[in-house]
Short mmCIF file of C-alpha atoms in Angstrom, two decimals:
data_model
loop_
_atom_site.label_atom_id
_atom_site.label_comp_id
_atom_site.label_asym_id
_atom_site.label_seq_id
_atom_site.Cartn_x
_atom_site.Cartn_y
_atom_site.Cartn_z
CA MET D 266 -29.17 -31.36 69.48
CA ALA D 267 -26.01 -32.02 67.77
CA ASP D 268 -26.29 -34.60 64.72
CA ASP D 269 -28.60 -32.37 62.80
CA ALA D 270 -26.97 -32.06 59.37
CA PHE D 271 -28.18 -30.07 56.63
CA THR D 272 -27.41 -31.49 53.36
CA ILE D 273 -28.45 -30.23 49.73
CA ALA D 274 -26.78 -32.73 46.76
CA GLY D 275 -24.87 -34.44 49.34
CA GLU D 276 -22.90 -31.20 50.16
CA GLU D 277 -23.31 -30.68 53.78
CA LEU D 278 -24.13 -27.01 54.78
CA GLY D 279 -23.26 -25.60 58.27
CA SER D 280 -26.19 -23.32 58.68
CA ARG D 281 -30.17 -23.57 58.12
CA LEU D 282 -30.18 -20.11 57.12
CA ILE D 283 -29.14 -19.01 53.50
CA LEU D 284 -28.68 -15.20 52.90
CA GLY D 285 -29.44 -13.63 49.82
CA THR D 286 -27.39 -10.40 49.14
CA GLY D 287 -29.53 -7.89 47.63
CA GLY D 288 -31.11 -4.63 49.18
CA ALA D 289 -28.33 -3.86 51.40
CA PRO D 290 -26.86 -0.26 51.53
CA SER D 291 -23.17 -1.26 51.26
CA LEU D 292 -20.61 -4.01 51.31
CA ALA D 293 -19.44 -3.08 54.74
CA VAL D 294 -23.44 -3.83 56.14
CA MET D 295 -23.94 -7.42 54.04
CA GLU D 296 -20.48 -8.59 55.39
CA ALA D 297 -21.55 -7.35 58.99
CA ALA D 298 -25.13 -9.63 58.16
CA ILE D 299 -23.26 -12.33 56.97
CA ARG D 300 -20.99 -12.71 59.95
CA ALA D 301 -23.88 -12.09 62.25
CA SER D 302 -25.99 -14.58 60.69
CA GLY D 303 -23.65 -17.61 60.90
CA THR D 304 -25.07 -18.67 57.44
CA ASP D 305 -22.87 -21.10 55.36
CA MET D 306 -24.41 -19.56 51.67
CA CYS D 307 -25.53 -16.92 50.33
CA THR D 308 -27.11 -15.88 46.50
CA VAL D 309 -25.78 -13.57 44.04
CA SER D 310 -27.13 -12.41 41.06
CA MET D 311 -25.49 -12.03 37.54
CA ARG D 312 -25.89 -8.63 36.15
CA ARG D 313 -24.16 -6.93 32.90
CA VAL D 314 -20.66 -5.52 33.97
CA ASP D 315 -20.90 -1.99 35.45
CA THR D 316 -17.36 -0.38 35.71
CA THR D 317 -18.41 2.37 38.58
CA THR D 318 -19.22 -0.85 41.12
CA PRO D 319 -17.30 -0.20 44.21
CA GLY D 320 -15.34 -3.21 45.69
CA SER D 321 -15.74 -6.77 44.97
CA MET D 322 -18.90 -8.65 46.20
CA LEU D 323 -17.00 -11.84 45.59
CA ASP D 324 -13.42 -10.83 47.79
CA MET D 325 -16.21 -10.01 50.51
CA LEU D 326 -17.84 -13.28 50.30
CA ALA D 327 -14.62 -15.14 50.22
CA ARG D 328 -13.32 -13.45 53.41
CA CYS D 329 -16.99 -14.16 54.80
CA GLY D 330 -15.74 -18.26 53.69
CA VAL D 331 -19.36 -18.57 52.21
CA ARG D 332 -20.56 -20.67 49.60
CA VAL D 333 -21.78 -18.55 46.49
CA LEU D 334 -25.09 -19.29 45.05
CA PRO D 335 -25.96 -17.89 41.97
CA ASN D 336 -29.49 -17.15 40.85
CA THR D 337 -31.18 -15.99 37.64
CA ALA D 338 -33.53 -13.16 39.07
CA GLY D 339 -34.62 -10.97 36.90
CA CYS D 340 -35.46 -13.78 33.86
CA ARG D 341 -38.76 -13.84 32.76
CA THR D 342 -38.34 -16.73 30.27
CA SER D 343 -36.78 -20.30 30.59
CA HIS D 344 -34.79 -19.54 27.45
CA GLU D 345 -33.26 -16.28 29.84
CA ALA D 346 -32.89 -18.94 32.75
CA VAL D 347 -30.68 -21.40 31.31
CA LEU D 348 -28.58 -18.54 29.35
CA THR D 349 -28.06 -16.98 32.84
CA ALA D 350 -26.95 -20.01 34.73
CA GLU D 351 -24.56 -21.30 32.41
CA LEU D 352 -23.23 -17.54 32.30
CA ALA D 353 -23.04 -17.71 36.30
CA ARG D 354 -21.62 -21.55 35.96
CA GLU D 355 -18.79 -19.97 33.92
CA ALA D 356 -17.86 -16.80 36.23
CA LEU D 357 -18.27 -18.73 39.39
CA GLU D 358 -17.05 -22.41 39.05
CA THR D 359 -20.17 -23.86 40.49
CA ASN D 360 -23.00 -26.10 38.90
CA TRP D 361 -25.47 -24.80 41.60
CA VAL D 362 -28.34 -22.34 40.85
CA LYS D 363 -30.82 -20.81 42.27
CA LEU D 364 -33.36 -21.04 39.24
CA GLU D 365 -35.62 -18.18 39.47
CA VAL D 366 -37.98 -17.18 36.29
CA ILE D 367 -40.59 -14.68 37.41
CA ALA D 368 -43.83 -13.78 35.93
CA ASP D 369 -44.22 -10.05 35.88
CA GLU D 370 -42.51 -6.87 37.66
CA GLN D 371 -45.93 -6.46 39.77
CA THR D 372 -45.96 -9.90 42.03
CA LEU D 373 -42.72 -11.26 41.27
CA LEU D 374 -43.91 -14.74 41.23
CA PRO D 375 -42.89 -17.72 39.40
CA ASP D 376 -44.19 -18.63 35.84
CA PRO D 377 -44.75 -22.07 36.54
CA VAL D 378 -44.60 -22.85 32.92
CA GLU D 379 -41.41 -21.63 32.02
CA LEU D 380 -39.73 -22.22 35.51
CA LEU D 381 -40.31 -26.26 34.85
CA ASP D 382 -38.95 -26.12 31.23
CA ALA D 383 -35.77 -24.38 32.86
CA ALA D 384 -35.39 -26.65 35.79
CA GLU D 385 -35.55 -29.81 33.39
CA ARG D 386 -33.50 -28.09 30.68
CA LEU D 387 -30.99 -27.62 33.17
CA VAL D 388 -31.01 -30.60 35.51
CA ALA D 389 -29.91 -32.46 31.88
CA GLU D 390 -26.95 -30.13 31.46
CA GLY D 391 -25.97 -31.49 34.74
CA PHE D 392 -26.60 -28.32 37.28
CA THR D 393 -27.63 -28.69 40.51
CA VAL D 394 -30.85 -27.05 40.93
CA LEU D 395 -32.93 -25.19 43.38
CA PRO D 396 -35.94 -23.87 41.92
CA TYR D 397 -37.74 -20.63 43.89
CA THR D 398 -41.23 -21.69 43.41
CA ASN D 399 -44.97 -20.82 44.11
CA ASP D 400 -46.18 -22.23 47.41
CA ASP D 401 -48.02 -25.00 45.21
CA PRO D 402 -47.64 -28.96 46.40
CA VAL D 403 -48.35 -30.44 42.89
CA LEU D 404 -45.48 -27.94 41.51
CA ALA D 405 -43.24 -28.52 44.09
CA ARG D 406 -43.73 -32.36 43.34
CA ARG D 407 -42.91 -31.98 39.47
CA LEU D 408 -39.47 -30.07 40.05
CA GLN D 409 -38.73 -33.46 42.17
CA GLN D 410 -39.56 -35.55 39.89
CA ILE D 411 -37.31 -33.74 37.27
CA GLY D 412 -34.80 -34.12 39.44
CA CYS D 413 -33.98 -30.73 41.50
CA ALA D 414 -32.00 -31.06 44.26
CA ALA D 415 -34.29 -28.91 46.58
CA VAL D 416 -37.99 -27.00 46.42
CA MET D 417 -37.93 -23.51 47.40
CA PRO D 418 -41.26 -22.49 47.57
CA LEU D 419 -42.13 -18.98 48.93
CA GLY D 420 -44.22 -17.65 51.88
CA ALA D 421 -45.17 -14.54 50.25
CA PRO D 422 -44.02 -12.39 47.65
CA ILE D 423 -40.56 -11.42 47.15
CA GLY D 424 -40.19 -8.24 48.94
CA THR D 425 -43.26 -8.27 50.74
CA GLY D 426 -42.72 -9.45 54.38
CA LEU D 427 -45.88 -10.73 54.76
CA GLY D 428 -44.48 -13.81 55.82
CA ILE D 429 -46.45 -17.41 55.12
CA ARG D 430 -49.28 -16.96 53.68
CA ASN D 431 -50.39 -20.35 53.00
CA ALA D 432 -48.51 -22.65 55.89
CA HIS D 433 -51.15 -25.88 54.76
CA ASN D 434 -49.30 -25.70 51.37
CA ILE D 435 -46.19 -25.33 52.76
CA GLU D 436 -47.07 -28.88 55.08
CA LEU D 437 -48.08 -30.30 51.77
CA ILE D 438 -44.99 -29.37 50.42
CA VAL D 439 -42.87 -31.07 53.13
CA ALA D 440 -44.95 -33.85 53.72
CA GLU D 441 -44.08 -35.08 50.44
CA ALA D 442 -40.66 -33.56 50.03
CA GLU D 443 -37.79 -36.32 49.24
CA VAL D 444 -35.39 -33.66 48.63
CA PRO D 445 -34.56 -30.53 51.16
CA VAL D 446 -37.61 -27.92 51.09
CA VAL D 447 -35.90 -23.96 51.64
CA LEU D 448 -38.92 -21.64 52.56
CA ASP D 449 -37.83 -18.89 50.05
CA ALA D 450 -39.54 -15.33 50.01
CA GLY D 451 -41.74 -13.15 52.03
CA ILE D 452 -40.37 -13.85 55.51
CA GLY D 453 -40.54 -10.90 57.26
CA THR D 454 -39.43 -11.21 60.91
CA ALA D 455 -37.82 -13.92 62.99
CA SER D 456 -41.04 -15.49 64.17
CA ASP D 457 -41.67 -16.17 60.33
CA ALA D 458 -38.34 -17.83 59.97
CA ALA D 459 -39.34 -20.18 62.94
CA LEU D 460 -42.69 -21.00 61.78
CA ALA D 461 -41.43 -22.30 58.43
CA MET D 462 -38.92 -24.36 60.56
CA GLU D 463 -41.84 -25.45 62.55
CA LEU D 464 -43.82 -26.42 59.29
CA GLY D 465 -40.85 -29.10 58.61
CA CYS D 466 -38.48 -26.57 55.79
CA ASP D 467 -35.40 -27.80 56.02
CA ALA D 468 -34.08 -24.31 56.00
CA VAL D 469 -35.03 -20.38 55.22
CA LEU D 470 -33.45 -18.50 52.62
CA LEU D 471 -33.84 -14.26 52.76
CA ALA D 472 -32.69 -11.36 51.93
CA SER D 473 -34.87 -8.12 52.67
CA ALA D 474 -35.76 -8.99 55.71
CA VAL D 475 -32.20 -8.64 57.04
CA THR D 476 -30.89 -6.20 54.36
CA ARG D 477 -33.38 -3.82 54.23
CA ALA D 478 -34.05 -3.96 58.70
CA GLN D 479 -33.25 -0.95 60.47
CA ASP D 480 -30.28 -3.20 61.91
CA PRO D 481 -29.52 -5.66 59.25
CA ALA D 482 -26.72 -7.35 61.63
CA LEU D 483 -29.28 -7.36 64.53
CA MET D 484 -31.91 -8.58 62.37
CA ALA D 485 -29.40 -11.63 60.65
CA ALA D 486 -28.69 -12.83 64.52
CA ALA D 487 -32.20 -12.50 65.49
CA MET D 488 -33.09 -14.71 61.86
CA ALA D 489 -30.32 -17.07 62.74
CA ALA D 490 -31.81 -17.76 66.62
CA GLY D 491 -35.38 -18.11 64.93
CA VAL D 492 -34.29 -20.60 62.55
CA THR D 493 -32.64 -22.50 65.07
CA ALA D 494 -35.85 -22.56 67.72
CA GLY D 495 -37.98 -23.74 64.94
CA ARG D 496 -35.56 -26.53 63.67
CA PHE D 497 -35.11 -27.74 67.57
CA ALA D 498 -39.13 -27.01 68.18
CA ALA D 499 -39.82 -29.35 65.05
CA ARG D 500 -38.11 -32.19 66.08
CA ALA D 501 -39.14 -31.91 69.91
CA GLY D 502 -42.46 -32.58 68.61
CA ARG D 503 -45.04 -29.99 69.90
CA ILE D 504 -48.23 -30.51 72.28
CA PRO D 505 -51.61 -31.29 70.18
CA ARG D 506 -53.89 -28.19 70.42
CA ARG D 507 -56.62 -28.57 72.57
CA HIS D 508 -60.21 -27.10 72.91
CA HIS D 509 -60.13 -26.65 76.52
CA ALA D 510 -57.61 -26.15 79.24
CA ARG D 511 -55.96 -28.88 80.81
CA ALA D 512 -54.02 -28.34 84.17
CA SER D 513 -50.24 -28.43 84.07
CA SER D 514 -50.28 -28.35 88.18
CA PRO D 515 -51.59 -32.03 89.34
CA VAL D 516 -55.34 -32.64 90.24
CA HIS D 517 -54.83 -35.04 92.87
CA GLY D 518 -54.21 -33.75 96.68
CA THR D 519 -55.97 -30.75 96.08
CA ALA D 520 -56.59 -28.95 99.23
CA VAL D 521 -60.20 -28.45 100.36
CA PHE D 522 -60.97 -25.90 102.80
CA MET F 6 -16.14 -2.66 13.26
CA THR F 7 -19.25 -2.02 15.50
CA LEU F 8 -20.36 -4.47 17.90
CA THR F 9 -23.10 -4.19 20.28
CA VAL F 10 -21.86 -4.96 23.91
CA ASN F 11 -24.51 -5.10 26.63
CA GLY F 12 -26.89 -3.33 24.62
CA LYS F 13 -24.88 -0.23 23.17
CA ALA F 14 -22.93 0.21 20.10
CA MET F 15 -19.21 0.17 20.66
CA GLN F 16 -16.87 0.87 18.32
CA VAL F 17 -13.77 -1.90 18.30
CA PRO F 18 -10.97 -2.37 16.02
CA ALA F 19 -11.32 -5.21 13.20
CA GLY F 20 -10.24 -8.63 14.78
CA THR F 21 -10.41 -7.57 18.47
CA THR F 22 -10.76 -10.85 20.56
CA LEU F 23 -13.28 -11.28 23.37
CA HIS F 24 -10.23 -11.56 25.66
CA GLN F 25 -9.23 -7.84 24.40
CA LEU F 26 -12.72 -6.88 24.50
CA MET F 27 -12.99 -8.01 28.11
CA ILE F 28 -9.71 -5.61 29.32
CA MET F 29 -11.52 -2.90 27.38
CA MET F 30 -14.63 -3.38 29.51
CA SER F 31 -12.19 -3.54 32.83
CA VAL F 32 -12.92 -7.46 33.49
CA SER F 33 -10.04 -9.17 34.84
CA ALA F 34 -9.27 -12.59 32.59
CA ALA F 35 -7.58 -13.99 35.32
CA GLY F 36 -10.37 -13.48 38.32
CA ARG F 37 -13.88 -15.35 38.61
CA GLY F 38 -16.84 -13.23 38.48
CA SER F 39 -17.67 -12.56 35.17
CA ALA F 40 -18.90 -13.99 31.79
CA ALA F 41 -19.55 -13.45 28.37
CA ALA F 42 -22.12 -14.73 25.99
CA VAL F 43 -21.77 -14.07 21.90
CA ASP F 44 -24.78 -13.59 20.13
CA GLY F 45 -26.90 -16.17 22.97
CA VAL F 46 -23.79 -18.49 23.71
CA VAL F 47 -21.64 -18.72 26.09
CA ALA F 48 -18.26 -18.24 25.30
CA PRO F 49 -15.96 -20.39 28.06
CA ARG F 50 -13.25 -18.40 29.30
CA SER F 51 -10.45 -21.03 27.68
CA ARG F 52 -11.76 -19.29 24.06
CA TRP F 53 -11.58 -15.91 25.11
CA GLU F 54 -8.40 -15.23 23.56
CA SER F 55 -9.38 -17.18 20.38
CA LEU F 56 -12.68 -15.83 20.07
CA GLU F 57 -11.99 -13.19 17.27
CA LEU F 58 -15.47 -11.05 17.16
CA ARG F 59 -16.84 -10.29 13.79
CA ALA F 60 -18.75 -6.57 13.08
CA GLY F 61 -22.79 -6.96 14.04
CA GLN F 62 -22.01 -9.26 16.87
CA HIS F 63 -24.27 -9.00 20.43
CA VAL F 64 -22.26 -9.55 23.22
CA GLU F 65 -23.02 -9.93 26.93
CA ILE F 66 -20.54 -9.49 29.60
CA LEU F 67 -22.47 -10.32 32.89
CA THR F 68 -20.89 -10.06 36.31
CA ALA F 69 -22.02 -11.49 40.14
CA THR F 70 -23.40 -8.90 42.08
CA GLN F 71 -26.04 -8.43 45.31
CA GLY F 72 -29.04 -10.25 44.80
CA GLY F 73 -31.71 -11.98 46.55
#
């Protein structure tokens, strides 16, 4: 069960669960969830300075000992996303970025054209690009080809908790992937996270499912267990599905009365 | 002179540097977590002290916050 390292761009991460920090009611609740999840990396957003914001997110994340992954959430164009990534690199001294370029507020779905353009520009600037993408095998392939360090297809739209709507497409993305596949968005509960891993994903990224749960720390622990269970199952190799029953008890030596 | 800082008009003395503006905005120059763009171009931290702002410039000051 050991010796199952998870690496992105040559860097080993201690957990296959990546946690978003959006949606938590307080920093204390977020911290408890991070600790319960065992995660090694948390996402943050870049927003205009607000002097009324209490406490420091970064201090809390540093206390937890997790890596910080800035995202470009809220960006609608390649231009906005590239500039936001550059600002995040300056602010956080990391060239890793979760690239998010959304099409509209209603669906929060990635805009494939802007996403690909931004990814290409950021790779050229030396960023380690982790794109949040649609569950589209062709787009995932294109993102890999231009040098993204991972692909992060959605299970369902952000914050919906609808789980994995197109498991077949996720399998197709995994089958072709030469970089880690991180299921990002749509997870509602622990079985969704387990399914993502059973489908062959390398990791799961989620936020709302934990931060908006009634007990975020408990749900974080459930997600960690789900990810681990799914990973073990994927490596163990499940039995084939059969149309008819197949006895597990021996068929020979059955008594005749 | 007038600048546009995070979308709002702001009066500052002529010759104000980006470093001084960051202090006015309660951003610590030493601490991580914040960055600024002037007229759509990222201003590296190493240039904050020497970068004198000009009237009419647009400054965006961002910081890391909670987010998925």
